[in-house]
XYZ file of N, CA and C in Angstrom:
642
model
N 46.138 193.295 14.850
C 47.319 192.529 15.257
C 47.984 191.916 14.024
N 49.342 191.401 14.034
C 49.841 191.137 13.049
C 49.579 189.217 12.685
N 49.608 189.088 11.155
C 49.531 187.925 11.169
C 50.777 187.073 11.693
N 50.154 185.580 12.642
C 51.076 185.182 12.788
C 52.382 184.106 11.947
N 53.126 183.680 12.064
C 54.156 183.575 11.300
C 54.102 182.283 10.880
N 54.140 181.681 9.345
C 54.109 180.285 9.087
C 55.444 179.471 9.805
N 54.736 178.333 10.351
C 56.205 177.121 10.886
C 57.315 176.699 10.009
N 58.296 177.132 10.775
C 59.801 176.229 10.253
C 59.607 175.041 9.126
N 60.314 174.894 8.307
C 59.995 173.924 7.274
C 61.045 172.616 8.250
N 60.367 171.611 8.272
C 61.195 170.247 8.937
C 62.739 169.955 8.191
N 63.415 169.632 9.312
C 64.810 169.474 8.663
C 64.536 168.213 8.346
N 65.267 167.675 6.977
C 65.514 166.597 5.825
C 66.168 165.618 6.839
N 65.650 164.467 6.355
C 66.564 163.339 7.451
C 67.808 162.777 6.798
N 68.916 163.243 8.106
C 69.951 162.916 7.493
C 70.693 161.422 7.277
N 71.775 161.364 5.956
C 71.894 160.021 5.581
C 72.832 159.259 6.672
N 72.547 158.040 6.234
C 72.980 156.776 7.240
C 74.641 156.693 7.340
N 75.081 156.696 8.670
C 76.359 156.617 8.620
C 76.938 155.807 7.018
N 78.015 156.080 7.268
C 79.165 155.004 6.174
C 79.300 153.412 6.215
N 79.438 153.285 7.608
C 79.612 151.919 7.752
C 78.280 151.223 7.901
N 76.505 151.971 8.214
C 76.000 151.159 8.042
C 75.888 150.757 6.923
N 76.348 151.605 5.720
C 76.148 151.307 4.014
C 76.664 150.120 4.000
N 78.008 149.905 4.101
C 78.854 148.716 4.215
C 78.481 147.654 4.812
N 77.779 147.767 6.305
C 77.703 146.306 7.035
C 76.206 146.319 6.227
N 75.460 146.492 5.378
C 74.312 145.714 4.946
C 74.287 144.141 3.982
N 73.945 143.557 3.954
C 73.920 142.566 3.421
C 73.938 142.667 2.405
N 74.893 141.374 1.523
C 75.262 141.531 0.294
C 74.006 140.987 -0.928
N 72.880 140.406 -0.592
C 71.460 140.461 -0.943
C 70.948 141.343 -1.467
N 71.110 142.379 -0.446
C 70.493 144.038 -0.447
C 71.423 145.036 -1.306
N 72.573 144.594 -1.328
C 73.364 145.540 -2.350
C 73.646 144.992 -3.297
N 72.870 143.566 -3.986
C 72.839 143.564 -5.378
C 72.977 144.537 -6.741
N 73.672 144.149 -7.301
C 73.738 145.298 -8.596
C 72.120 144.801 -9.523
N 71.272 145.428 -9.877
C 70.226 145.497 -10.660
C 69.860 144.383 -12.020
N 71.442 144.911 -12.436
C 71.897 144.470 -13.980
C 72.188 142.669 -13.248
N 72.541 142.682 -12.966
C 73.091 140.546 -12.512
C 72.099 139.983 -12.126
N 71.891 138.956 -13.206
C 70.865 138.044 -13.366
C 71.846 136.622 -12.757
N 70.209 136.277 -12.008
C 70.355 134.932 -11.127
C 70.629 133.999 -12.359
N 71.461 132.926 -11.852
C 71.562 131.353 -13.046
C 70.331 130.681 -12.906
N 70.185 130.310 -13.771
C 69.125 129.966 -13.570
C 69.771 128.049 -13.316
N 68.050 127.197 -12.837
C 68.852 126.196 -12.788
C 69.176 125.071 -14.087
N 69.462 124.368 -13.805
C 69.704 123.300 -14.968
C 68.290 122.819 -15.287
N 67.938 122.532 -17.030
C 66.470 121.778 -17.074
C 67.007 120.748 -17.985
N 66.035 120.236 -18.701
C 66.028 118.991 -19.709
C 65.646 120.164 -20.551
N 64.895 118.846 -21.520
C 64.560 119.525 -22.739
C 62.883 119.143 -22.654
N 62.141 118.829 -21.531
C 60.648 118.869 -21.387
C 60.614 120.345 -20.266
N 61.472 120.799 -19.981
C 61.306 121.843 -18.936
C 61.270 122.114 -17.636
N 61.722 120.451 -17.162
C 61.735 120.272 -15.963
C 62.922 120.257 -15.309
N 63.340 119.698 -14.285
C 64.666 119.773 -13.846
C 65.660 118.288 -14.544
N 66.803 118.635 -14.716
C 67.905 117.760 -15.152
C 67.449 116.483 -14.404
N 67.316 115.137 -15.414
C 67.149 114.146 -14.863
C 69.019 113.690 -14.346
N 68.709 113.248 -12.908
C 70.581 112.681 -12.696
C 69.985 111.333 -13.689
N 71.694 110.912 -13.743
C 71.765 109.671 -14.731
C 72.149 108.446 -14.016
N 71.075 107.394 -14.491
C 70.877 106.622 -13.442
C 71.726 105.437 -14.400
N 71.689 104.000 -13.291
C 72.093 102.512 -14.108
C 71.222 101.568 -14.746
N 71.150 100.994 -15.425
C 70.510 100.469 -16.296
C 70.676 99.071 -15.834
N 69.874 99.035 -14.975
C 70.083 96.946 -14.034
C 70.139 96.315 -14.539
N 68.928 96.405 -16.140
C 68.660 95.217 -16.518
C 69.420 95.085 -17.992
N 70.097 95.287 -18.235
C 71.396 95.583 -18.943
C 72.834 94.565 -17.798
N 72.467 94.113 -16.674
C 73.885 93.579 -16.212
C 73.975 92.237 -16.685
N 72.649 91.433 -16.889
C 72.768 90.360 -17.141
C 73.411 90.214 -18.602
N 73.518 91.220 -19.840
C 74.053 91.441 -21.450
C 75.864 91.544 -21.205
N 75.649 92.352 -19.889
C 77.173 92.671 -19.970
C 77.931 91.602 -19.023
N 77.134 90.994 -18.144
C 77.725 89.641 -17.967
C 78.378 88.700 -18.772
N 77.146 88.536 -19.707
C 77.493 87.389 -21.054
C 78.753 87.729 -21.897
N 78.446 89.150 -21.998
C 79.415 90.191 -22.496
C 80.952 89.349 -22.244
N 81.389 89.709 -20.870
C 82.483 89.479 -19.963
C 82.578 88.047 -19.942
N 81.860 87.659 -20.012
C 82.397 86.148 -19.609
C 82.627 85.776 -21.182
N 82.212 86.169 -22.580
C 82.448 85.704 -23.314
C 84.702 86.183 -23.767
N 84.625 86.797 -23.463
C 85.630 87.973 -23.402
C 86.893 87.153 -22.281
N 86.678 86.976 -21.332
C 87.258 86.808 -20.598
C 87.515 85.044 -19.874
N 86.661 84.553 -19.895
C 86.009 82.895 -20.003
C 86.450 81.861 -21.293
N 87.858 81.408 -21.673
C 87.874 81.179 -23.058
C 86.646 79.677 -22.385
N 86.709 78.850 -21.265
C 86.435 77.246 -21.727
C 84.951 77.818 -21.063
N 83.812 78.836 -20.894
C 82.667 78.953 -21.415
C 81.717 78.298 -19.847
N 82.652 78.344 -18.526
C 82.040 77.751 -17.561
C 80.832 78.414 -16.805
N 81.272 79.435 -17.048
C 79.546 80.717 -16.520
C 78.835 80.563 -17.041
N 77.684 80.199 -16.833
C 76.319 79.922 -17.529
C 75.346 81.151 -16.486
N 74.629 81.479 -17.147
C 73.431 82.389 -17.295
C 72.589 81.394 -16.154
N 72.022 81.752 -15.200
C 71.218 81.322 -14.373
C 69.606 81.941 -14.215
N 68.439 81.115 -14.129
C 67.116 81.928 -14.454
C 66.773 81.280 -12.866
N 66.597 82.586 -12.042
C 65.433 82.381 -11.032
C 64.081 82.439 -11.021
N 63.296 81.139 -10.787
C 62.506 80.663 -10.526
C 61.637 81.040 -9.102
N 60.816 81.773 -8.592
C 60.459 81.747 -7.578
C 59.481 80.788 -7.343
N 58.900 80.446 -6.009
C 58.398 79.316 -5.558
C 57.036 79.703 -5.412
N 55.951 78.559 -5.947
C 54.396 78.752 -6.149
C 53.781 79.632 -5.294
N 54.341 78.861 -3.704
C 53.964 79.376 -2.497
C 55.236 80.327 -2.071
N 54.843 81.730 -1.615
C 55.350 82.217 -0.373
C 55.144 82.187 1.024
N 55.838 82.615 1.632
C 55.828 82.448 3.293
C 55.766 84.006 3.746
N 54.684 84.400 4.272
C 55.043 85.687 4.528
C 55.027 85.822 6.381
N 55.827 86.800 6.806
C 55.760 86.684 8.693
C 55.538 88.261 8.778
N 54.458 88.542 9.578
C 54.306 89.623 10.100
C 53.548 90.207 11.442
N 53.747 91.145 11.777
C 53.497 91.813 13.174
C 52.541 92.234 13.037
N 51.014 92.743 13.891
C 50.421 93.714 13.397
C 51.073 95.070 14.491
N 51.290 94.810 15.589
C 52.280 96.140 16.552
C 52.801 95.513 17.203
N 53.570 96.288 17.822
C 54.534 96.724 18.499
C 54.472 95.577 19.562
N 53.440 95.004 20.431
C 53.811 94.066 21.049
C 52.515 93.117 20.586
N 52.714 93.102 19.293
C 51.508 91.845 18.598
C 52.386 90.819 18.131
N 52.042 89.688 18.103
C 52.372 88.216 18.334
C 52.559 88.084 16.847
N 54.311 87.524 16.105
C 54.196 87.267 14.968
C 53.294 85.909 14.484
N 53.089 86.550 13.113
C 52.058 85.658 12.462
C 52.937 85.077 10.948
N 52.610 83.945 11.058
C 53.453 83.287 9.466
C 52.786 82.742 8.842
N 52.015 82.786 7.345
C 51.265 81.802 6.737
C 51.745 82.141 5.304
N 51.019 81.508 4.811
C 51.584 81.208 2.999
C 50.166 81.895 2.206
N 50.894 82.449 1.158
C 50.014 83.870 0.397
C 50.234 82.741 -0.950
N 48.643 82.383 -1.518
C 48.545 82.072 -2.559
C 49.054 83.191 -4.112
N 48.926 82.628 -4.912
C 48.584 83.434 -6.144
C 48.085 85.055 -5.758
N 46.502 84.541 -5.675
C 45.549 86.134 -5.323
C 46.063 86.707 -4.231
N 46.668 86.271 -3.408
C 46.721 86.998 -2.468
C 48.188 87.442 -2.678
N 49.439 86.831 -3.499
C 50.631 87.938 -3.828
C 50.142 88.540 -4.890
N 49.508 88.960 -5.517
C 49.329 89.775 -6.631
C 48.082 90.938 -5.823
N 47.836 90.758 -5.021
C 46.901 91.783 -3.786
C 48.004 92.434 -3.248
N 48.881 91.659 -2.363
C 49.730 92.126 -1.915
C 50.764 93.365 -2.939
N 51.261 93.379 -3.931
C 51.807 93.898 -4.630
C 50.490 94.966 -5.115
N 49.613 94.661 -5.695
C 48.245 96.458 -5.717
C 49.300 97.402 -4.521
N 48.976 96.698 -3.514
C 49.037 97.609 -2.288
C 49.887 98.114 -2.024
N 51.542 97.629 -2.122
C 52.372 98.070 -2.222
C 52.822 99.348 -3.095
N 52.646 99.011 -4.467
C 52.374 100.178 -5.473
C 51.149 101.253 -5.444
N 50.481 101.008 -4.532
C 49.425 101.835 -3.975
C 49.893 103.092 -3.266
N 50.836 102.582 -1.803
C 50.863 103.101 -0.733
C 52.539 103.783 -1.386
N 53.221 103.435 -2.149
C 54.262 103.976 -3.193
C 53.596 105.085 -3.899
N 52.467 104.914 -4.247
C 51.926 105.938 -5.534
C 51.667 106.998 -4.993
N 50.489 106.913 -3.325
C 50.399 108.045 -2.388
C 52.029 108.500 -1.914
N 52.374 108.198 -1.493
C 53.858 108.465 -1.220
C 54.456 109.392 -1.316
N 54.760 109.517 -3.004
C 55.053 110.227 -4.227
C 54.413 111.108 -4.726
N 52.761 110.872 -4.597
C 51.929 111.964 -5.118
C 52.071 111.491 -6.438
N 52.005 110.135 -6.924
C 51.927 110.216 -8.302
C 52.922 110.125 -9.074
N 54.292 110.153 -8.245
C 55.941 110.345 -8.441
C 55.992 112.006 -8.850
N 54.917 112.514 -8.409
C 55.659 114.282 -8.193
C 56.941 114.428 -7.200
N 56.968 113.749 -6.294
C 57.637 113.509 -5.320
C 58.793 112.566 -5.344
N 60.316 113.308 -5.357
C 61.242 112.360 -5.629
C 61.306 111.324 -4.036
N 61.931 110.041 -4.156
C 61.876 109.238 -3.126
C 63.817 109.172 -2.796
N 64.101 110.136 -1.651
C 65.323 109.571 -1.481
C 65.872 108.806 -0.387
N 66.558 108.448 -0.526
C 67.283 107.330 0.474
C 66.808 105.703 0.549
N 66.339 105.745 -0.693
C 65.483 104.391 -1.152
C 66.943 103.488 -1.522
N 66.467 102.105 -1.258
C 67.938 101.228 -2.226
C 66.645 100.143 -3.119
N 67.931 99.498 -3.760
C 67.096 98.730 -4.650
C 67.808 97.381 -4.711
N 67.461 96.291 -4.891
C 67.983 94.963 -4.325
C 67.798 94.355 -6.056
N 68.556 94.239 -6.481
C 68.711 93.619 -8.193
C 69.296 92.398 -7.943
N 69.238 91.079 -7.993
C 69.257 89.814 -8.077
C 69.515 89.145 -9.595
N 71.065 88.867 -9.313
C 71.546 88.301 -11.011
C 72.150 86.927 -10.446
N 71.836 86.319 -11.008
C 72.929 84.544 -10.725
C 73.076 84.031 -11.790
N 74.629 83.386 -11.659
C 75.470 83.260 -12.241
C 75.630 81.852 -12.082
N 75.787 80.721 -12.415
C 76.346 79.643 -12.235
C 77.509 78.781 -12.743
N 78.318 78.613 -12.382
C 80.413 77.809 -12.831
C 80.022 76.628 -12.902
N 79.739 75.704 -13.932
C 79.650 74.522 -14.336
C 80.997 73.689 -14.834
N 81.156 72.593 -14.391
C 82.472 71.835 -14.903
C 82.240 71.130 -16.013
N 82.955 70.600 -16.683
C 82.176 69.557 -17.927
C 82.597 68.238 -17.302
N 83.058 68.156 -16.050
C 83.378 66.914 -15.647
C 82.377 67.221 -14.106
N 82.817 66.275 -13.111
C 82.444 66.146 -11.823
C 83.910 66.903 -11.207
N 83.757 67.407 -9.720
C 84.707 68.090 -9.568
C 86.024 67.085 -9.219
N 85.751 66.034 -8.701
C 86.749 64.501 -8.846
C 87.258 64.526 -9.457
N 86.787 64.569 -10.499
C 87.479 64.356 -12.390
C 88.125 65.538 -12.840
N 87.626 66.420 -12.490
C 88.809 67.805 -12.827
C 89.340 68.152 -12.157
N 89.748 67.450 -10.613
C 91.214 67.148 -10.194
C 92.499 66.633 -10.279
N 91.567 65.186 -10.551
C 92.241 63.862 -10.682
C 93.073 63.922 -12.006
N 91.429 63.407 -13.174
C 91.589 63.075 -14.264
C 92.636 64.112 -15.118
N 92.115 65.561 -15.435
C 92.691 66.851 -15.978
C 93.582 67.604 -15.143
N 93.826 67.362 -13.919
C 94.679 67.756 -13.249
C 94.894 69.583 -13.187
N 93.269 69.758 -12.976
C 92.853 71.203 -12.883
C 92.713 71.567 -11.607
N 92.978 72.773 -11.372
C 92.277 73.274 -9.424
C 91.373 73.718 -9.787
N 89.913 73.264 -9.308
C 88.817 73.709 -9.895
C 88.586 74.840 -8.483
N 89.306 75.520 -7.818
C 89.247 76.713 -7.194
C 90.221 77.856 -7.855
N 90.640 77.401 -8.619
C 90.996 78.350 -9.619
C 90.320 78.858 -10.978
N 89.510 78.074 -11.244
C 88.079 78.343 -11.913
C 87.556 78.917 -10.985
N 86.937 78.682 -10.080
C 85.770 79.142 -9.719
C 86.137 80.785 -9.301
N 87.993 80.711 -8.904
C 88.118 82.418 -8.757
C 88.489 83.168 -9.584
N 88.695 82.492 -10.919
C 87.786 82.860 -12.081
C 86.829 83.968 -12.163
N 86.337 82.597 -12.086
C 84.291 83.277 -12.274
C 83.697 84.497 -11.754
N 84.575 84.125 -10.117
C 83.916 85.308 -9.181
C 84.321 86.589 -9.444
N 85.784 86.662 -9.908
C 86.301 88.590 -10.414
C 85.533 88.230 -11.841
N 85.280 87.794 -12.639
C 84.562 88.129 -13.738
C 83.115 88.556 -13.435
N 82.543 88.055 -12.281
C 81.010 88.862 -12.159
C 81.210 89.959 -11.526
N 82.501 90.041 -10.200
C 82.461 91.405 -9.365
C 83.038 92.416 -10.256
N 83.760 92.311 -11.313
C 84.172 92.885 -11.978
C 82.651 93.485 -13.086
N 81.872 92.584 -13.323
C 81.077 93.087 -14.532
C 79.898 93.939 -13.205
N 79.758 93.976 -12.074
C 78.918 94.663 -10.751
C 79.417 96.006 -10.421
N 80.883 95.381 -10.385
C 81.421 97.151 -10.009
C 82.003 97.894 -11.096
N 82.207 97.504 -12.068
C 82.465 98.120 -13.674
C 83.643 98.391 -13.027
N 84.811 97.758 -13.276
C 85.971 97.702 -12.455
C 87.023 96.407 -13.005
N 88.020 96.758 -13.656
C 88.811 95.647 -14.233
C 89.091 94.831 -12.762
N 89.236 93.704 -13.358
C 89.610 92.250 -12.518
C 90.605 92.731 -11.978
N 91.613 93.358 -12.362
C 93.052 93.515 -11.604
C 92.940 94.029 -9.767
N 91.763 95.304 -10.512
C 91.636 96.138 -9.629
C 91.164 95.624 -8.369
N 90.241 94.435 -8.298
C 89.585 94.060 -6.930
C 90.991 93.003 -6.279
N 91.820 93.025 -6.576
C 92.657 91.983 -5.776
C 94.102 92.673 -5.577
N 94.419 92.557 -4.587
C 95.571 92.922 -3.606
C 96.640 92.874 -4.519
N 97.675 93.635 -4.311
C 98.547 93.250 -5.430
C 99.221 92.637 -5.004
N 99.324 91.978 -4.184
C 100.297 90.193 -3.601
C 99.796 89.461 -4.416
N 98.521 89.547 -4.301
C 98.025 88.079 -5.024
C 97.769 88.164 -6.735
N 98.242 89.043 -7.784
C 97.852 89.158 -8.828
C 98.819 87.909 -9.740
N 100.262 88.339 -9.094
C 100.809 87.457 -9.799
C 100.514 85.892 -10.023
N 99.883 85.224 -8.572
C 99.492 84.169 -8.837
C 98.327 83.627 -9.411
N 97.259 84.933 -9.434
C 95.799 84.679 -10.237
C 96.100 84.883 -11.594
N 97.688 85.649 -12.205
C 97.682 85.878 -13.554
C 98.307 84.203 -13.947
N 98.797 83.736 -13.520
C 99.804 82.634 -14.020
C 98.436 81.147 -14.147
N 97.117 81.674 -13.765
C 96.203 80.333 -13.883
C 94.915 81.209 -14.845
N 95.241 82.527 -14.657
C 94.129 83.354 -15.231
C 94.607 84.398 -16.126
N 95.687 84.192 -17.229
C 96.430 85.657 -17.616
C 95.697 86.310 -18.614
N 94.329 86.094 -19.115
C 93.571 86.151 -19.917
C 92.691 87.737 -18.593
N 92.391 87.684 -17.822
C 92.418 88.955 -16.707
C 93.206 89.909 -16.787
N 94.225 89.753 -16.950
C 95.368 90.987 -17.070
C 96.070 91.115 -18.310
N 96.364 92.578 -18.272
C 97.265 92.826 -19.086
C 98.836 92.987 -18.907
N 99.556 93.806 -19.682
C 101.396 93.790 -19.691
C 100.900 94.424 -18.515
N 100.213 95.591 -18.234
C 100.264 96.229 -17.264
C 100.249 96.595 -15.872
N 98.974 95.420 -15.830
C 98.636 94.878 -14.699
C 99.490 93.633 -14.276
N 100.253 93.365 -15.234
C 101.064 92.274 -14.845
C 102.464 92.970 -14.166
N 102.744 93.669 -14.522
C 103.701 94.371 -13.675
C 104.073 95.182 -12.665
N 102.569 95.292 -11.957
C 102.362 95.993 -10.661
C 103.400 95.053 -9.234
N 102.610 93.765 -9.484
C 102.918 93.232 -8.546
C 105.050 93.584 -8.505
N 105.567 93.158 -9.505
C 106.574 93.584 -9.542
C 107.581 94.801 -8.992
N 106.725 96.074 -9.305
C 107.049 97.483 -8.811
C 106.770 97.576 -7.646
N 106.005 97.093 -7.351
C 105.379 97.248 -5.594
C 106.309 96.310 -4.661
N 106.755 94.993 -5.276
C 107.773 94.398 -4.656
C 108.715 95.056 -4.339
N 109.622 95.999 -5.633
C 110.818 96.426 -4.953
C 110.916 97.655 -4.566
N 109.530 98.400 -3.915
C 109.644 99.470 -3.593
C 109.873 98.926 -2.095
């Protein structure tokens, strides 16, 4: 009998429509040659530190400003003092009965371990950035008269509320890094320049003006 006959060779599988070429994702049809950006580092190799504020620097640029801006020298530098004893109030849950007593010495300097403790786990050590954190920086400032405020009504025939609003755009001003002009309405510049013109300049002095006769 005759030998029988070797099988058909398999037909080649044919290519993928046109448009599935097209609808594939633009991932997948990367060109070879195009290199990813890479991201931003420092110069230790890690990621770009953002650039932060320097808090303890407000109290320099206070002095700064008030020397600058303050010719008769009424802002004085204020040092907080905290008190021997604290008062601390706390819950232990949810429907536990507040508790208030006073934390000696050892026991705020315990208190603070723990805090920086349960911060340190937190973080992992600060591997771990912390966001949505705020931070509460405490600067005081104090407006001293060289008289009693009687006497720098009466006697000198000063508005000692014109000092004191003074004082206050010279600190909100040195807080929000923001010229004096800028935090006040422009109705009211002309009359804070005519007791305060040492705040403004030609420039700022002439807002109020332009805005009038628009």
């Amino acid at each position: 009998s005759a030998p029988a006959a070797p099988p058909p060779p398999s037909p080649s599988p044919s290519p993928p429509p046109a448009n599935e070429v097209q609808n594939q994702p633009t991932a997948e049809r990367k060109p070879n040659n195009q290199a990813e950006t890479p991201a931003p580092t420092d110069n230790d190799g890690g990621e770009a530190a953002e650039e932060t504020d320097d808090f303890t620097q407000v109290p320099n640029a206070l002095d700064s400003q008030s020397e600058v801006l303050d010719p008769e020298g009424a802002l004085r530098p204020t040092t907080i003092t905290p008190a021997e004893a604290l008062t601390r109030t706390r819950q232990q849950g949810l429907l536990g009965k507040r508790e208030t007593n006073s934390l000696t010495v050892d026991e705020r300097r315990a208190e603070k371990n723990k805090t920086f403790d349960l911060l340190d786990a937190l973080s992992r050590s600060g591997a771990l950035t912390i966001e949505d954190a705020s931070v509460h920086v405490l600067v005081a400032a104090t407006h001293v008269f060289a008289q009693s405020v009687l006497h720098t009504a009466v006697q000198k025939n000063v508005n000692p509320i014109e000092r004191i609003e003074r004082s206050a755009l010279i600190v909100a001003s040195t807080v929000y890094a923001l010229p004096p002009p800028s935090l006040l309405p422009p109705v009211q510049r002309e009359r804070v320049a005519a007791h305060s013109p040492q705040l403004f300049d030609a420039a700022d002095l002439a807002l109020p003006a332009e805005e009038g006769a628009k």
